Short mmCIF file of C-alpha atoms in Angstrom, two decimals:
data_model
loop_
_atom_site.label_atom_id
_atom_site.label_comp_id
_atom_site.label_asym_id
_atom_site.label_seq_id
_atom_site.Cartn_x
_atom_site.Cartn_y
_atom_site.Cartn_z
CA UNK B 1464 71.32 18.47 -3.99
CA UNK B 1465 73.60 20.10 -6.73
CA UNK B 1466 77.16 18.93 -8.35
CA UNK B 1467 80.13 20.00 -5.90
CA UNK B 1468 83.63 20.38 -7.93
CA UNK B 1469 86.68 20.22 -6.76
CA UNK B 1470 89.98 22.00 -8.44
CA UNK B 1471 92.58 19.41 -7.97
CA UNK B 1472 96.08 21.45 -8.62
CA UNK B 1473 99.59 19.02 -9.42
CA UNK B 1474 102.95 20.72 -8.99
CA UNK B 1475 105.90 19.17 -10.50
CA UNK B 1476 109.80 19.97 -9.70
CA UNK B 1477 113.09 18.70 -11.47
CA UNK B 1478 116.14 18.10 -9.65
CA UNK B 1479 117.60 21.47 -10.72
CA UNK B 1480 114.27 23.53 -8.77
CA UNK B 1481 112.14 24.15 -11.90
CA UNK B 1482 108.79 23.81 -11.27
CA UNK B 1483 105.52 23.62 -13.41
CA UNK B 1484 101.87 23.20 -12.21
CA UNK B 1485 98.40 21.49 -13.95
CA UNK B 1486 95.07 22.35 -12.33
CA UNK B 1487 91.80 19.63 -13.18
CA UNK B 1488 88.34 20.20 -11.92
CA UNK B 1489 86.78 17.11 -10.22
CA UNK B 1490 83.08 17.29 -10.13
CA UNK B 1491 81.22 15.26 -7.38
CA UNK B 1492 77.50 14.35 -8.73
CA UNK B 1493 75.19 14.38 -5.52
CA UNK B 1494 73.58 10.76 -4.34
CA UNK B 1495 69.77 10.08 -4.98
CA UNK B 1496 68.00 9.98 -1.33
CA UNK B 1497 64.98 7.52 -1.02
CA UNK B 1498 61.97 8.67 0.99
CA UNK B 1499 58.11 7.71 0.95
CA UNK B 1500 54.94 7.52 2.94
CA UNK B 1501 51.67 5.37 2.57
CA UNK B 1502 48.49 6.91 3.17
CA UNK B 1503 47.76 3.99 6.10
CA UNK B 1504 49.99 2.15 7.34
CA UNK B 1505 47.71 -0.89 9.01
CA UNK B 1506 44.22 -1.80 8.60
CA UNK B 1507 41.77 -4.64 7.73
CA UNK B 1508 42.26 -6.18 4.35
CA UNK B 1509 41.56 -6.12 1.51
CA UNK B 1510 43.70 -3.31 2.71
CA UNK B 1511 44.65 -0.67 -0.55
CA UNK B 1512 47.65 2.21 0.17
CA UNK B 1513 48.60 4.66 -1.87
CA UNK B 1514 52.45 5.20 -1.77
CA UNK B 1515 53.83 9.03 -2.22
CA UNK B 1516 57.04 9.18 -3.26
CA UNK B 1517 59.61 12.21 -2.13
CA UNK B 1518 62.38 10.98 -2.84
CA UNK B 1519 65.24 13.81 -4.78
CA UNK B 1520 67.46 14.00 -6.84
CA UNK B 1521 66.80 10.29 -8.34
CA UNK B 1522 65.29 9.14 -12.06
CA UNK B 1523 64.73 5.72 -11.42
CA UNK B 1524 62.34 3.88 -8.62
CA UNK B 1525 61.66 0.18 -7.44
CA UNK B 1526 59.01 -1.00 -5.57
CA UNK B 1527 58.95 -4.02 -3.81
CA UNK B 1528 56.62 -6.16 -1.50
CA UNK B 1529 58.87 -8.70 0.83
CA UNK B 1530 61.77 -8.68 -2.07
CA UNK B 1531 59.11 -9.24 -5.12
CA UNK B 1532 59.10 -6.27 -7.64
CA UNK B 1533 55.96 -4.90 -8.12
CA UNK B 1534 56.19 -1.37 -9.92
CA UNK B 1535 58.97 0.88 -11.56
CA UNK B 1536 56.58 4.01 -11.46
CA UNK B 1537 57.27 7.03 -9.22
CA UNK B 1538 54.11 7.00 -7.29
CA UNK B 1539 52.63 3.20 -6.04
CA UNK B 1540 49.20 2.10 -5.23
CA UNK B 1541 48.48 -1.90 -3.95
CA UNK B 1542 46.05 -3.88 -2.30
CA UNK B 1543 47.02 -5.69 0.39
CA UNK B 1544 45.40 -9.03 0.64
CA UNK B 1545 43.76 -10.81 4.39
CA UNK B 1546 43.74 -13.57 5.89
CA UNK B 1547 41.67 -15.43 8.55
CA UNK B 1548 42.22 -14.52 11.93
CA UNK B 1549 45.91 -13.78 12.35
CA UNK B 1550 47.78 -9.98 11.19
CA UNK B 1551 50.03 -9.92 8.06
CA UNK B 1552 53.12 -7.83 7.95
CA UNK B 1553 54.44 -6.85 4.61
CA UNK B 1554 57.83 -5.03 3.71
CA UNK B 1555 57.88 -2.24 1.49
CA UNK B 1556 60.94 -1.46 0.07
CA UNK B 1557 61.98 1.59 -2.21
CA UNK B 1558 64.96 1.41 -4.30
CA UNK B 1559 65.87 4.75 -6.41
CA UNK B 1560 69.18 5.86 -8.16
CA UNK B 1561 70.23 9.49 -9.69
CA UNK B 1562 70.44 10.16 -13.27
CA UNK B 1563 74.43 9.89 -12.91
CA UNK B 1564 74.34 6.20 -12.08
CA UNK B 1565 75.65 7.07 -8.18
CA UNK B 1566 75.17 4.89 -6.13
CA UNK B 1567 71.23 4.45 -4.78
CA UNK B 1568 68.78 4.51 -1.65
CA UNK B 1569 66.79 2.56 0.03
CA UNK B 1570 64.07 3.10 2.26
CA UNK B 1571 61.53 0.68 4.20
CA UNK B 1572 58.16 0.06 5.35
CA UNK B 1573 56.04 -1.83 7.29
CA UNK B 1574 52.23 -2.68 6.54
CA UNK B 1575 50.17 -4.40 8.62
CA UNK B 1576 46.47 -5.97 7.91
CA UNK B 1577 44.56 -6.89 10.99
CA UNK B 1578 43.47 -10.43 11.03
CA UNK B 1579 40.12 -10.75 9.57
CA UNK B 1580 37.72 -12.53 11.99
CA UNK B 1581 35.84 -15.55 10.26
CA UNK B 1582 31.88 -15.39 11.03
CA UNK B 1583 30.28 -18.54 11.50
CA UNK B 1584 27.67 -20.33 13.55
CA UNK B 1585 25.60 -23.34 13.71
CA UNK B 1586 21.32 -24.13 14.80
CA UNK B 1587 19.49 -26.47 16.79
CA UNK B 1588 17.89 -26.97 13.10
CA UNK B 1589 17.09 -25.41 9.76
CA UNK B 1590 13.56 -26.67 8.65
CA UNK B 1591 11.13 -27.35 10.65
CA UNK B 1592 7.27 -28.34 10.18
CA UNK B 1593 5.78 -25.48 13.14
CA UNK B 1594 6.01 -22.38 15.27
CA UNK B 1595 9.30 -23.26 16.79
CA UNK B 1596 11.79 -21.48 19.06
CA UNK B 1597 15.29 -22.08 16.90
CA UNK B 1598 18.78 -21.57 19.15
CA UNK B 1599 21.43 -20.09 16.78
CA UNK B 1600 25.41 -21.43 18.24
CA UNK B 1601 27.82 -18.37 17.47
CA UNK B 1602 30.86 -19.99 16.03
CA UNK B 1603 33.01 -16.60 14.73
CA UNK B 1604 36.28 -17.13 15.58
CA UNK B 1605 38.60 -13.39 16.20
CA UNK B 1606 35.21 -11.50 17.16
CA UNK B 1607 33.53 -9.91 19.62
CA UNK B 1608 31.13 -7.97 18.39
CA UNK B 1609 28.19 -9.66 16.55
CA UNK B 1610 25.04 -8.68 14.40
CA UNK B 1611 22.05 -10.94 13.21
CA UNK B 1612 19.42 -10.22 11.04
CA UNK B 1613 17.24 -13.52 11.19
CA UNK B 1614 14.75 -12.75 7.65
CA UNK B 1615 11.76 -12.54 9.88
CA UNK B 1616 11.84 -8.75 11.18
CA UNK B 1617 14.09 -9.48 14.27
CA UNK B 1618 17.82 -8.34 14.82
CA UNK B 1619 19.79 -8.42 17.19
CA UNK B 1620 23.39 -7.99 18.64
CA UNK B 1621 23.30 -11.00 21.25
CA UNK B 1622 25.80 -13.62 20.61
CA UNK B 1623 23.83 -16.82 20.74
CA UNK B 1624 20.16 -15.90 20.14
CA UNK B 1625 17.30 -17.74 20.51
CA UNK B 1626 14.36 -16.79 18.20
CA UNK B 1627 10.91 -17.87 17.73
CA UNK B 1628 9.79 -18.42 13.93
CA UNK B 1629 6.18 -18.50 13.03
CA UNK B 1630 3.81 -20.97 11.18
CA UNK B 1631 4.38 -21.42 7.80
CA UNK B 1632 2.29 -18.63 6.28
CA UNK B 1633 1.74 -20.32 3.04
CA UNK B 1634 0.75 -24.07 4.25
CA UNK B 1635 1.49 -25.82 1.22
CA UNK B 1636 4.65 -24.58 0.12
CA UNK B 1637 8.02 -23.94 1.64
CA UNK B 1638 8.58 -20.71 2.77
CA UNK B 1639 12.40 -19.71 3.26
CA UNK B 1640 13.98 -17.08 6.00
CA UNK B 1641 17.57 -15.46 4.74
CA UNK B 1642 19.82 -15.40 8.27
CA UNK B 1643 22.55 -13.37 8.16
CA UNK B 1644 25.35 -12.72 10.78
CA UNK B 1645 28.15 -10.43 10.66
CA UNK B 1646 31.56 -10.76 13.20
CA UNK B 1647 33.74 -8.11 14.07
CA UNK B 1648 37.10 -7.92 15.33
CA UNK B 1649 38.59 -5.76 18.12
CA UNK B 1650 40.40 -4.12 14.75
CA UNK B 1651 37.44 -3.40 13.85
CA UNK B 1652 37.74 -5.95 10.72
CA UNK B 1653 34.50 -7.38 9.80
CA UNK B 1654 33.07 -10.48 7.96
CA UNK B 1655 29.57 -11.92 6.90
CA UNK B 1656 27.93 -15.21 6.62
CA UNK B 1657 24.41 -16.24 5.62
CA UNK B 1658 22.29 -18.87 5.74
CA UNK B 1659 18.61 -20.06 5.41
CA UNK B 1660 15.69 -21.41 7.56
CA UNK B 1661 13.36 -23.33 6.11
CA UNK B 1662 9.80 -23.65 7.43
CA UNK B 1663 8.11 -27.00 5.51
CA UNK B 1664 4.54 -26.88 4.33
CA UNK B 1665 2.11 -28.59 6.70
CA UNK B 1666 -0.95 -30.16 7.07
CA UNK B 1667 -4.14 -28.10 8.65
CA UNK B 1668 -6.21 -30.84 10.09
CA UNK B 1669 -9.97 -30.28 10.56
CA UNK B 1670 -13.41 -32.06 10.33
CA UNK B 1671 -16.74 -32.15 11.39
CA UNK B 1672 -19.35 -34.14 12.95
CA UNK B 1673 -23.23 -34.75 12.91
CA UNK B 1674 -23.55 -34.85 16.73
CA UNK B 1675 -20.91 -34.08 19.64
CA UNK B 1676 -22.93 -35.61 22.34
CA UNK B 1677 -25.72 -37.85 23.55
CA UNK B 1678 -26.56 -41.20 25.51
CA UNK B 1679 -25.10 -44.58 24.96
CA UNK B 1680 -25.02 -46.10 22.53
CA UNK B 1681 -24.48 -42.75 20.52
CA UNK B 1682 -23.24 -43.05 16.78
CA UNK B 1683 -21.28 -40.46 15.21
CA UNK B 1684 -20.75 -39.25 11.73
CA UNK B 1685 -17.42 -37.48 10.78
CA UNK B 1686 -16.54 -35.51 8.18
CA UNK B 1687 -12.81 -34.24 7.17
CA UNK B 1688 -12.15 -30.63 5.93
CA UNK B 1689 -8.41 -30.80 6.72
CA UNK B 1690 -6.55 -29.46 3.86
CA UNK B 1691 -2.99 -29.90 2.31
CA UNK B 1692 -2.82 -33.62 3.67
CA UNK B 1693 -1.81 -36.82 2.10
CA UNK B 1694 -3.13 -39.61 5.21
CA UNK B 1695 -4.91 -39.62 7.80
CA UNK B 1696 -5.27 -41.68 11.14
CA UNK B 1697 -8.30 -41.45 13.37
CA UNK B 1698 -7.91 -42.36 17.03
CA UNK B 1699 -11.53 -42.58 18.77
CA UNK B 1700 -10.14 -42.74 22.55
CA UNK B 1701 -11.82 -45.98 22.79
CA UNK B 1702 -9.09 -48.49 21.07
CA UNK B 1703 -10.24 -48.67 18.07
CA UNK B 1704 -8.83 -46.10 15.21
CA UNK B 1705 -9.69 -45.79 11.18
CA UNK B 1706 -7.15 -44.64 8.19
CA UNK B 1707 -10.02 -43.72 6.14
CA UNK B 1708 -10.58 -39.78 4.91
CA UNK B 1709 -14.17 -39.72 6.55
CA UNK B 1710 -15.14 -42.13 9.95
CA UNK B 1711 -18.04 -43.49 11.52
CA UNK B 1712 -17.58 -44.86 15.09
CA UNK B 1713 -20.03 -45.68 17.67
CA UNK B 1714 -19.38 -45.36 20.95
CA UNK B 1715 -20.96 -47.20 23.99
CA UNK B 1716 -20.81 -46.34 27.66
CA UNK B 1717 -21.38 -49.30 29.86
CA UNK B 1718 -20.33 -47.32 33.13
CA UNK B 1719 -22.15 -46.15 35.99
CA UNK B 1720 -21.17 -42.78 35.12
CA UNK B 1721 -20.97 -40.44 32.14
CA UNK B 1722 -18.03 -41.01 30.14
CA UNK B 1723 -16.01 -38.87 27.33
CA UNK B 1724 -13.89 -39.96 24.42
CA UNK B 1725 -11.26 -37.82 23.42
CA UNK B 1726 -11.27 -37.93 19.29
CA UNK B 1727 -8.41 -37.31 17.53
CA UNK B 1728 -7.26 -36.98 14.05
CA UNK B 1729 -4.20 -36.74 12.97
CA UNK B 1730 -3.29 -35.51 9.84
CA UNK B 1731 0.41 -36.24 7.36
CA UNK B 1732 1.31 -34.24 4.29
CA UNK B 1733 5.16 -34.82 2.87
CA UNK B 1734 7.65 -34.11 6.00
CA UNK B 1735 4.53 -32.34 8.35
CA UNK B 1736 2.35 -34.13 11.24
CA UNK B 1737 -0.39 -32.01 12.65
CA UNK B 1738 -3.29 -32.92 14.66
CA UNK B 1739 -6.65 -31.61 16.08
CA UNK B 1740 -9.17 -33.59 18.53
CA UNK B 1741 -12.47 -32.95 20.43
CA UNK B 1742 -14.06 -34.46 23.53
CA UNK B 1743 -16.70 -36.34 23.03
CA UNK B 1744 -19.41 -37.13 25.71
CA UNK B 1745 -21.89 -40.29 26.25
CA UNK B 1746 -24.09 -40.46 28.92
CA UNK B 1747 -24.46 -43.98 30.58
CA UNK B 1748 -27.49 -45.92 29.51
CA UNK B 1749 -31.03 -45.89 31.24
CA UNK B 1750 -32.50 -49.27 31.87
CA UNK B 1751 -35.96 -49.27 32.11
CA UNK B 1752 -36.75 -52.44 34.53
CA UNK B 1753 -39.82 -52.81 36.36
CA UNK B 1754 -41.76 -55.27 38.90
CA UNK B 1755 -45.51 -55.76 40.19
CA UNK B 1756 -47.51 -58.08 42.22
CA UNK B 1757 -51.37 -58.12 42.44
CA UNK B 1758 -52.69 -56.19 45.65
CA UNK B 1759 -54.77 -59.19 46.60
CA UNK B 1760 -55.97 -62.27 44.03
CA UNK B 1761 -59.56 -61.87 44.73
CA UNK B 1762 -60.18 -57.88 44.84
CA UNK B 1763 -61.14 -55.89 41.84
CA UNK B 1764 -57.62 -56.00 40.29
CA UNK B 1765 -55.30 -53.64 41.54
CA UNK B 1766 -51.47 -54.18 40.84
CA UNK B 1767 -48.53 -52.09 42.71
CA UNK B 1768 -45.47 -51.59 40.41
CA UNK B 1769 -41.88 -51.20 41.35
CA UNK B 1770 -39.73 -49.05 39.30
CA UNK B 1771 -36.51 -50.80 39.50
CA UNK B 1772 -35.03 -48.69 36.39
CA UNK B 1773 -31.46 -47.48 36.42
CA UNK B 1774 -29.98 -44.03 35.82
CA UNK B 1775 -33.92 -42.67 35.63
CA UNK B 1776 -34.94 -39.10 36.21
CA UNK B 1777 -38.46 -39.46 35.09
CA UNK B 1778 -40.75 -42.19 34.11
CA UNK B 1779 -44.20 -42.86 32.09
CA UNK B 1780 -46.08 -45.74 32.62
CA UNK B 1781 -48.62 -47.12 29.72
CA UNK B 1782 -51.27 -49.54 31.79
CA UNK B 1783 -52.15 -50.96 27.90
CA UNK B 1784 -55.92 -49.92 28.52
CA UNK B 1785 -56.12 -46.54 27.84
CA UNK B 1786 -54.32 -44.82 30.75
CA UNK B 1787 -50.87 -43.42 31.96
CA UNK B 1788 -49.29 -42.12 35.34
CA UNK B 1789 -45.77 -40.57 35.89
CA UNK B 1790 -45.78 -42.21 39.22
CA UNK B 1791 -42.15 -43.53 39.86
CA UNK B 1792 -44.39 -46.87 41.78
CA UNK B 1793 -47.91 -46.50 41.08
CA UNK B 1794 -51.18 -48.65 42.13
CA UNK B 1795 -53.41 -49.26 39.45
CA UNK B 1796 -56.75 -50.77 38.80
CA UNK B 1797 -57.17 -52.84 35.52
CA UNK B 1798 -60.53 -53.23 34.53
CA UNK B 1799 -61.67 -57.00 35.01
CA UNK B 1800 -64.20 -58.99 32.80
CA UNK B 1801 -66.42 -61.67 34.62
CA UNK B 1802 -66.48 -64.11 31.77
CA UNK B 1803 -63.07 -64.27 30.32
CA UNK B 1804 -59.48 -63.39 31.45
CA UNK B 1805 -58.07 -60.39 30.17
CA UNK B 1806 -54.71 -58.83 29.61
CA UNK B 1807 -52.92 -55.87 29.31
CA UNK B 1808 -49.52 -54.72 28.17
CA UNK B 1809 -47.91 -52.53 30.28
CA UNK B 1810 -44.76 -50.35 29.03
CA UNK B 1811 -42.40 -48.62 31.33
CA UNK B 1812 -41.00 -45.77 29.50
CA UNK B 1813 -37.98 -43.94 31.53
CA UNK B 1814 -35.58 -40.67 30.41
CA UNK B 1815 -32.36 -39.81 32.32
CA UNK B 1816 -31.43 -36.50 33.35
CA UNK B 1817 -29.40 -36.28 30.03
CA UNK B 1818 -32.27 -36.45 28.10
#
């Protein structure tokens, strides 16, 4: 740490024994010693370390990163760059040398930054017309530790999560969910990715109708109130279908039983299908049919009549002269003139159970 000197003595003799002596002090400067320490030696990068030099008994300092100069200065602060996956070892070399121009020192280190992991992933899809369950594929490479924030109030630390995302709250605009996912290593190194979900604006199909049931033939008027569409297709549940906003349709049950048609609309805005239908009912038909025969040609004119009417709960019969019965086969006496004949109309009136 300080000079050391040396007093170097030379003796000289002749050949006849004289003798005469010089003395010269040597002075030994002392060597510069080269010693550091970083802050950290290993970490996830961007990794920064401060370098504290202790070095003694030097003037002059060199830093360098794997043989590249970087700074002359005592003290040395740099940033240590990542990379994907895989650790990075750097060299850091100090070089110093005393103010006498002896001979320097080195010394060495090694930095390490951890592998960064590289956060990724993929989806079944990213737009999407309805309330739809959406499967996020985790594809991080160097993690094992994972967290999701999905834009719509859920997180969650699962690797591969399935979410459900609602109806689009606005229907006639997009409305757009921010996913974001960070991966981290077993270092403890982290990194982020984002994304978005996109849920498209969508039809709300709707309409109304003058009357949802009744007996064949039974005509129906309807009227659309969807909203936020562009077409439209009507489907009666019959075969036959209409493109038009508003329909008309009559439907016509020639069974021997009540029937229903199952209406449905169907409604298209830009990239969106929605639909909404309704069951429609129609009673089969009631056929008023009816037979008579005179009770005997030469009485006072009494008729029997047979109610051969189909799908008939109730009947009324209107003799033409005046008088009715709800008889389902009645016997009745027309009045008869003696001097000419004489005829009356006679209406069978009959009402199924459906009214």
């Amino acid at each position: 740490l300080r000079d050391t000197v040396y007093r170097v003595g030379l003796v000289g003799i002749s050949e006849h024994g004289c003798r005469d002596t010089t003395y010269q002090n040597v002075t030994l400067r002392p060597d510069a010693y080269a010693y550091f320490f970083p802050d950290k030696a290993q970490g996830c990068g961007p990794l920064p370390v401060t370098f504290t030099n202790q070095s003694f008994n030097n003037n002059r300092n060199e830093w360098r990163i794997d043989g590249v100069t970087q700074s002359l200065n005592r003290n040395f602060q740099y940033s240590f760059p990542q990379r994907p996956i895989f650790d990075s070892m750097y060299n850091v070399t100090l070089i110093v040398a005393s103010p006498y121009g002896c001979r320097g020192d080195t010394a060495h280190q090694e930095i390490i930054v951890k592998g960064d992991p590289v956060a990724s992933y993929a989806s079944n899809k990213d737009t999407f017309c309805f309330p739809d369950r959406i499967q996020f594929y985790n594809q991080s490479l160097n993690a094992y530790r994972f967290r999701w924030n999905l834009g719509q109030g859920t997180t969650t630390s699962a690797p591969n999560p399935g979410v459900f995302f609602p109806k689009n709250p606005i229907p006639s605009r997009d409305t757009t969910y921010n996913i974001w996912l960070e991966a981290m290593s077993a270092s403890g190194c982290r990194d982020t990715v984002t994304g978005k979900m996109t849920v498209l604006p969508y039809p709300v199909p709707d309409f109304t109708l003058d009357v949802d049931k009744g007996c064949s033939p039974l005509s129906v008027r309807f009227i659309n109130r969807s909203q936020n569409a562009r077409s439209y297709f009507w489907d009666f549940g019959n075969g036959f279908t209409a493109k038009t906003t508003n329909a008309s349709h009559t439907f016509y049950n020639r069974g021997s039983r009540d029937t229903s048609y199952r209406v449905l609309l169907t409604t298209y805005s830009l990239d969106c299908t929605d639909s909404v239908g309704i069951s429609i009912p129609v009673y089969r038909p009631t056929e008023a049919y009816y037979t008579y025969e005179r009770v005997n040609p030469c009485d006072a004119g009494y008729f029997d009549f047979k109610n051969e009417s189909v799908n008939a709960a109730t009947q009324r019969w209107d003799f033409g002269e005046g008088s009715v019965s709800s008889m389902t086969d009645p016997r009745h006496l027309f009045p008869a003139s003696p001097y000419r004949d004489t005829s009356y109309n006679v209406e069978l009136h009959v009402t199924s159970n459906r009214g």
